[in-house]
Amino acid sequence: MDLSQEKEIKKEQQEVEEALKENETVNEENSETEDSVASPEEKDDSKACEKASDESKEEGKKSLFGKKKNPLQDKLDDMADKYKRQLAEFENFRNRTEKEKTQMFDAGASNVLTKILPVVDNFERGLAAVPDDKKDDSLVQGFDMIYKQLLKTLEDMDVKPIEALGKEFDPNFHNAVMQVESDEYEEGIVAQELQKGYTYHDTVIRHSMVAVAK
């Protein structure tokens, strides 16, 4: 092979390489052109895919961190909760105050009533000591009317006598001071009432003083 033929061969190889490079460049340009001239449907599909991907990410964020609240609504809910708490506290305070006031009134009334009861006892003893031939006297009748008026006043105040005679002994209502033999009552039954007991609003203010059959 002479020198001229070798040069021709190298020239042909060079031309082939240049042709291959030019072909690759054309292919790249065609690919970019296809992307730029894609159909509207293809573009919409691409956007839809991107939107779905964004929505999926947003849902993921919501599931992880929860729904974002309105700061104004949070403040309103907090104020409403504080108002309800204060209202409940005020209602409890009012009920407690009313209860304490009632208890103080009942304690004061009970103290006064226990001082009046001996007066009732004296009326009963005095009327019981009046002879039968003197019961129609105007003075005795007057004392009897005052006694009944006093009992009516106590009854209106919800002061009631405790039933004792013939009842089973109950330490909640009766104060046993002795035991007696009795043919009329069984053992453990109140045979005598020595002093009458009373309740005020169903609370004992004075126990009945009794003798219990043995």
Short mmCIF file of C-alpha atoms in Angstrom, two decimals:
data_model
loop_
_atom_site.label_atom_id
_atom_site.label_comp_id
_atom_site.label_asym_id
_atom_site.label_seq_id
_atom_site.Cartn_x
_atom_site.Cartn_y
_atom_site.Cartn_z
CA MET A 1 0.00 0.00 0.00
CA ASP A 2 1.44 3.32 -1.05
CA LEU A 3 1.19 6.60 0.79
CA SER A 4 -1.67 7.98 -1.32
CA GLN A 5 -3.93 5.02 -0.61
CA GLU A 6 -3.24 5.29 3.16
CA LYS A 7 -4.28 8.94 3.11
CA GLU A 8 -7.53 8.12 1.32
CA ILE A 9 -8.37 5.44 3.92
CA LYS A 10 -7.79 7.85 6.83
CA LYS A 11 -9.90 10.46 5.09
CA GLU A 12 -12.78 8.02 4.71
CA GLN A 13 -12.55 7.02 8.42
CA GLN A 14 -12.64 10.67 9.39
CA GLU A 15 -15.71 11.26 7.24
CA VAL A 16 -17.49 8.27 8.86
CA GLU A 17 -16.76 9.53 12.37
CA GLU A 18 -18.04 13.00 11.49
CA ALA A 19 -21.21 11.45 10.03
CA LEU A 20 -21.82 9.46 13.23
CA LYS A 21 -21.41 12.54 15.39
CA GLU A 22 -23.78 14.50 13.17
CA ASN A 23 -26.37 11.70 13.43
CA GLU A 24 -26.21 11.73 17.25
CA THR A 25 -26.72 15.50 17.29
CA VAL A 26 -29.78 15.19 15.06
CA ASN A 27 -31.26 12.51 17.30
CA GLU A 28 -30.88 14.72 20.40
CA GLU A 29 -32.49 17.66 18.63
CA ASN A 30 -35.43 15.47 17.52
CA SER A 31 -35.94 14.27 21.10
CA GLU A 32 -36.08 17.83 22.42
CA THR A 33 -38.46 18.80 19.64
CA GLU A 34 -40.81 15.92 20.52
CA ASP A 35 -40.88 17.07 24.14
CA SER A 36 -41.64 20.65 23.16
CA VAL A 37 -44.42 19.70 20.72
CA ALA A 38 -46.11 17.14 22.98
CA SER A 39 -49.90 16.95 22.60
CA PRO A 40 -52.25 18.83 25.04
CA GLU A 41 -53.54 15.49 26.29
CA GLU A 42 -50.04 14.38 27.12
CA LYS A 43 -49.35 17.69 28.89
CA ASP A 44 -52.64 17.37 30.87
CA ASP A 45 -51.74 13.84 31.87
CA SER A 46 -48.39 15.06 33.06
CA LYS A 47 -49.96 17.90 35.06
CA ALA A 48 -52.53 15.50 36.51
CA CYS A 49 -49.78 13.21 37.63
CA GLU A 50 -47.93 16.12 39.24
CA LYS A 51 -51.16 17.34 40.96
CA ALA A 52 -51.91 13.85 42.24
CA SER A 53 -48.39 13.64 43.56
CA ASP A 54 -48.76 17.02 45.31
CA GLU A 55 -52.15 16.02 46.79
CA SER A 56 -50.68 12.78 48.00
CA LYS A 57 -47.88 14.69 49.71
CA GLU A 58 -50.40 17.12 51.25
CA GLU A 59 -52.54 14.26 52.54
CA GLY A 60 -49.44 12.72 54.01
CA LYS A 61 -48.65 15.94 55.81
CA LYS A 62 -52.22 16.16 57.16
CA SER A 63 -52.13 12.57 58.36
CA LEU A 64 -48.84 13.19 60.12
CA PHE A 65 -49.50 16.59 61.63
CA GLY A 66 -53.32 16.77 61.68
CA LYS A 67 -55.61 19.42 60.28
CA LYS A 68 -54.33 22.94 60.74
CA LYS A 69 -56.65 25.02 62.96
CA ASN A 70 -57.65 28.62 62.71
CA PRO A 71 -55.81 30.62 65.44
CA LEU A 72 -58.91 32.79 65.94
CA GLN A 73 -61.08 29.71 66.44
CA ASP A 74 -58.54 28.32 68.92
CA LYS A 75 -58.70 31.56 70.91
CA LEU A 76 -62.52 31.52 70.84
CA ASP A 77 -62.63 27.91 72.04
CA ASP A 78 -60.19 28.75 74.86
CA MET A 79 -62.32 31.70 75.98
CA ALA A 80 -65.49 29.57 75.88
CA ASP A 81 -63.79 26.88 77.98
CA LYS A 82 -62.66 29.46 80.57
CA TYR A 83 -66.19 30.91 80.71
CA LYS A 84 -67.71 27.47 81.33
CA ARG A 85 -65.18 26.75 84.07
CA GLN A 86 -65.84 30.07 85.82
CA LEU A 87 -69.60 29.55 85.55
CA ALA A 88 -69.28 26.07 87.12
CA GLU A 89 -67.07 27.45 89.90
CA PHE A 90 -69.58 30.23 90.62
CA GLU A 91 -72.46 27.73 90.72
CA ASN A 92 -70.52 25.53 93.16
CA PHE A 93 -69.70 28.58 95.29
CA ARG A 94 -73.35 29.66 95.38
CA ASN A 95 -74.55 26.17 96.33
CA ARG A 96 -71.88 25.88 99.02
CA THR A 97 -72.79 29.31 100.40
CA GLU A 98 -76.49 28.46 100.49
CA LYS A 99 -75.74 25.19 102.27
CA GLU A 100 -73.52 26.88 104.84
CA LYS A 101 -76.11 29.60 105.42
CA THR A 102 -78.83 27.00 105.96
CA GLN A 103 -76.62 25.05 108.35
CA MET A 104 -75.83 28.20 110.34
CA PHE A 105 -79.52 29.12 110.53
CA ASP A 106 -80.48 25.59 111.64
CA ALA A 107 -77.72 25.60 114.27
CA GLY A 108 -78.95 28.93 115.65
CA ALA A 109 -82.59 27.81 115.60
CA SER A 110 -81.71 24.52 117.33
CA ASN A 111 -79.90 26.43 120.06
CA VAL A 112 -82.95 28.64 120.68
CA LEU A 113 -85.40 25.74 120.57
CA THR A 114 -83.47 23.69 123.13
CA LYS A 115 -83.86 26.64 125.51
CA ILE A 116 -87.61 26.83 124.85
CA LEU A 117 -88.26 23.12 125.41
CA PRO A 118 -87.88 23.32 129.23
CA VAL A 119 -90.69 25.92 129.18
CA VAL A 120 -92.87 23.36 127.38
CA ASP A 121 -91.90 20.78 130.02
CA ASN A 122 -92.98 23.13 132.81
CA PHE A 123 -96.34 23.77 131.16
CA GLU A 124 -96.92 20.01 130.91
CA ARG A 125 -95.94 19.39 134.53
CA GLY A 126 -98.07 22.26 135.77
CA LEU A 127 -101.17 21.21 133.81
CA ALA A 128 -100.69 17.59 134.84
CA ALA A 129 -100.68 18.65 138.53
CA VAL A 130 -104.01 20.49 138.33
CA PRO A 131 -106.76 18.63 140.28
CA ASP A 132 -109.73 17.47 138.24
CA ASP A 133 -112.09 19.85 140.06
CA LYS A 134 -109.90 22.83 139.08
CA LYS A 135 -109.48 22.11 135.35
CA ASP A 136 -112.48 24.24 134.42
CA ASP A 137 -111.09 27.36 136.13
CA SER A 138 -110.47 30.26 133.79
CA LEU A 139 -106.83 30.54 134.91
CA VAL A 140 -106.16 26.88 134.13
CA GLN A 141 -107.96 27.22 130.81
CA GLY A 142 -105.81 30.22 129.97
CA PHE A 143 -102.59 28.33 130.70
CA ASP A 144 -103.83 25.42 128.61
CA MET A 145 -104.53 27.75 125.65
CA ILE A 146 -101.01 29.25 125.91
CA TYR A 147 -99.53 25.75 126.04
CA LYS A 148 -101.42 24.67 122.92
CA GLN A 149 -100.41 27.86 121.11
CA LEU A 150 -96.77 27.18 121.95
CA LEU A 151 -97.03 23.62 120.63
CA LYS A 152 -98.66 24.90 117.42
CA THR A 153 -95.84 27.40 116.93
CA LEU A 154 -93.23 24.69 117.37
CA GLU A 155 -95.09 22.43 114.95
CA ASP A 156 -95.13 25.19 112.32
CA MET A 157 -91.35 25.40 112.72
CA ASP A 158 -91.14 21.65 111.99
CA VAL A 159 -90.41 20.76 115.61
CA LYS A 160 -91.94 17.36 116.35
CA PRO A 161 -92.07 15.19 119.52
CA ILE A 162 -90.29 11.83 119.38
CA GLU A 163 -92.46 8.78 119.86
CA ALA A 164 -91.02 6.70 122.69
CA LEU A 165 -93.54 4.89 124.88
CA GLY A 166 -94.13 1.34 123.63
CA LYS A 167 -91.42 1.67 120.93
CA GLU A 168 -88.28 -0.43 120.67
CA PHE A 169 -85.34 1.33 122.27
CA ASP A 170 -83.32 3.27 119.68
CA PRO A 171 -80.18 5.07 120.87
CA ASN A 172 -80.52 7.49 117.96
CA PHE A 173 -83.70 8.90 119.54
CA HIS A 174 -83.83 7.62 123.12
CA ASN A 175 -81.64 8.14 126.15
CA ALA A 176 -82.11 5.21 128.57
CA VAL A 177 -81.54 6.21 132.20
CA MET A 178 -82.83 3.03 133.85
CA GLN A 179 -84.32 -0.41 133.36
CA VAL A 180 -87.62 -1.40 134.97
CA GLU A 181 -89.69 -4.52 135.44
CA SER A 182 -92.75 -4.46 133.22
CA ASP A 183 -95.62 -6.84 132.71
CA GLU A 184 -96.95 -4.75 129.82
CA TYR A 185 -93.84 -4.44 127.65
CA GLU A 186 -91.24 -6.94 126.49
CA GLU A 187 -87.53 -6.60 127.12
CA GLY A 188 -85.93 -3.77 125.15
CA ILE A 189 -89.16 -1.80 124.82
CA VAL A 190 -89.56 1.70 126.26
CA ALA A 191 -91.77 1.27 129.33
CA GLN A 192 -91.72 4.87 130.62
CA GLU A 193 -91.10 8.28 129.11
CA LEU A 194 -89.46 10.50 131.73
CA GLN A 195 -88.85 13.48 129.48
CA LYS A 196 -90.15 14.06 125.96
CA GLY A 197 -87.65 14.34 123.12
CA TYR A 198 -87.93 16.48 119.98
CA THR A 199 -86.62 16.70 116.42
CA TYR A 200 -86.10 19.78 114.26
CA HIS A 201 -86.10 19.20 110.48
CA ASP A 202 -85.82 15.47 111.25
CA THR A 203 -82.69 16.11 113.34
CA VAL A 204 -82.75 15.26 117.03
CA ILE A 205 -82.38 18.37 119.19
CA ARG A 206 -83.18 16.54 122.39
CA HIS A 207 -83.30 12.80 123.02
CA SER A 208 -86.21 11.27 124.89
CA MET A 209 -85.29 10.33 128.45
CA VAL A 210 -86.74 6.84 128.97
CA ALA A 211 -86.86 3.74 131.12
CA VAL A 212 -86.51 0.44 129.24
CA ALA A 213 -88.23 -2.81 130.20
CA LYS A 214 -85.94 -5.64 131.22
#
